[in-house]
Amino acid sequence: MEGIEVRKLFAENLKTFRKQKGLSQLKLANEMQMAFTFINDIENCKKWVSPETIARLATFFDVPPAAFFASKKDASFASVRKIDFFAKTISEEVSKTILKAAERFK
């Protein structure tokens, strides 16, 4: 895989993760304390990111750094999305259970 292909893959995945969170480029830039133009340039394959920025983005989106380099055709990309969905579902169910238990003890 050539460098430009990696940038394009990274850009596409960043855009996908950003849209899944319902964020515009400007909102993501504000949340990450980055310049809007930097986010825009990444998504348009004009700029590349440092390993530290990849780590920050992965932490923000709660995905492993490798998720930014996984092809949507890859099983690894599908696995990351399934694990993320599973974790969110469990988290929601646990929260509901805790709230129900708290109501009983009021």
C-alpha positions as semicolon CSV with decimal commas, in nm:
position;residue;x (nm);y (nm);z (nm)
1;M;0,000;0,000;0,000
2;E;0,146;0,334;-0,103
3;G;0,164;0,642;0,119
4;I;-0,118;0,826;-0,054
5;E;-0,345;0,523;-0,019
6;V;-0,274;0,513;0,354
7;R;-0,357;0,882;0,386
8;K;-0,680;0,831;0,195
9;L;-0,777;0,535;0,412
10;F;-0,696;0,731;0,728
11;A;-0,896;1,030;0,599
12;E;-1,199;0,817;0,512
13;N;-1,199;0,645;0,851
14;L;-1,156;0,974;1,037
15;K;-1,452;1,115;0,846
16;T;-1,658;0,803;0,921
17;F;-1,582;0,815;1,295
18;R;-1,650;1,191;1,305
19;K;-1,986;1,154;1,132
20;Q;-2,084;0,860;1,355
21;K;-2,043;1,095;1,651
22;G;-2,248;1,359;1,472
23;L;-1,962;1,608;1,461
24;S;-1,873;1,860;1,197
25;Q;-1,507;1,921;1,122
26;L;-1,531;2,245;1,323
27;K;-1,686;2,074;1,627
28;L;-1,423;1,799;1,616
29;A;-1,148;2,060;1,592
30;N;-1,290;2,242;1,894
31;E;-1,326;1,920;2,095
32;M;-0,969;1,818;2,012
33;Q;-0,831;2,171;2,054
34;M;-0,696;2,163;1,701
35;A;-0,730;2,402;1,412
36;F;-1,031;2,345;1,187
37;T;-0,801;2,374;0,885
38;F;-0,587;2,088;1,020
39;I;-0,888;1,853;1,043
40;N;-1,003;1,965;0,699
41;D;-0,657;1,910;0,551
42;I;-0,634;1,561;0,704
43;E;-0,972;1,461;0,559
44;N;-0,868;1,600;0,221
45;C;-0,533;1,415;0,228
46;K;-0,336;1,740;0,230
47;K;-0,171;1,685;0,568
48;W;-0,049;1,385;0,759
49;V;-0,067;1,325;1,133
50;S;0,191;1,241;1,396
51;P;0,168;0,923;1,603
52;E;0,067;1,141;1,899
53;T;-0,225;1,286;1,700
54;I;-0,333;0,938;1,593
55;A;-0,330;0,833;1,959
56;R;-0,533;1,141;2,062
57;L;-0,791;1,077;1,790
58;A;-0,812;0,708;1,879
59;T;-0,871;0,797;2,244
60;F;-1,133;1,057;2,151
61;F;-1,323;0,816;1,926
62;D;-1,263;0,525;2,164
63;V;-1,117;0,303;1,892
64;P;-0,777;0,137;1,862
65;P;-0,531;0,336;1,649
66;A;-0,535;0,053;1,394
67;A;-0,902;0,129;1,323
68;F;-0,791;0,436;1,126
69;F;-0,596;0,210;0,889
70;A;-0,851;-0,070;0,849
71;S;-1,025;-0,101;0,517
72;K;-1,400;-0,120;0,535
73;K;-1,358;-0,446;0,344
74;D;-1,129;-0,578;0,618
75;A;-1,266;-0,811;0,880
76;S;-1,071;-0,602;1,133
77;F;-1,275;-0,290;1,049
78;A;-1,600;-0,483;1,090
79;S;-1,475;-0,631;1,416
80;V;-1,387;-0,289;1,554
81;R;-1,737;-0,160;1,471
82;K;-1,903;-0,471;1,622
83;I;-1,697;-0,446;1,941
84;D;-1,778;-0,075;1,969
85;F;-2,151;-0,143;1,924
86;F;-2,139;-0,430;2,174
87;A;-1,957;-0,217;2,434
88;K;-2,206;0,069;2,397
89;T;-2,502;-0,169;2,424
90;I;-2,363;-0,328;2,740
91;S;-2,288;0,014;2,887
92;E;-2,646;0,130;2,823
93;E;-2,792;-0,188;2,975
94;V;-2,570;-0,163;3,284
95;S;-2,672;0,202;3,330
96;K;-3,042;0,110;3,308
97;T;-2,996;-0,169;3,563
98;I;-2,814;0,060;3,806
99;L;-3,084;0,327;3,775
100;K;-3,357;0,068;3,839
101;A;-3,169;-0,061;4,145
102;A;-3,120;0,292;4,276
103;E;-3,495;0,357;4,245
104;R;-3,570;0,054;4,464
105;F;-3,353;0,183;4,745
106;K;-3,492;0,535;4,760
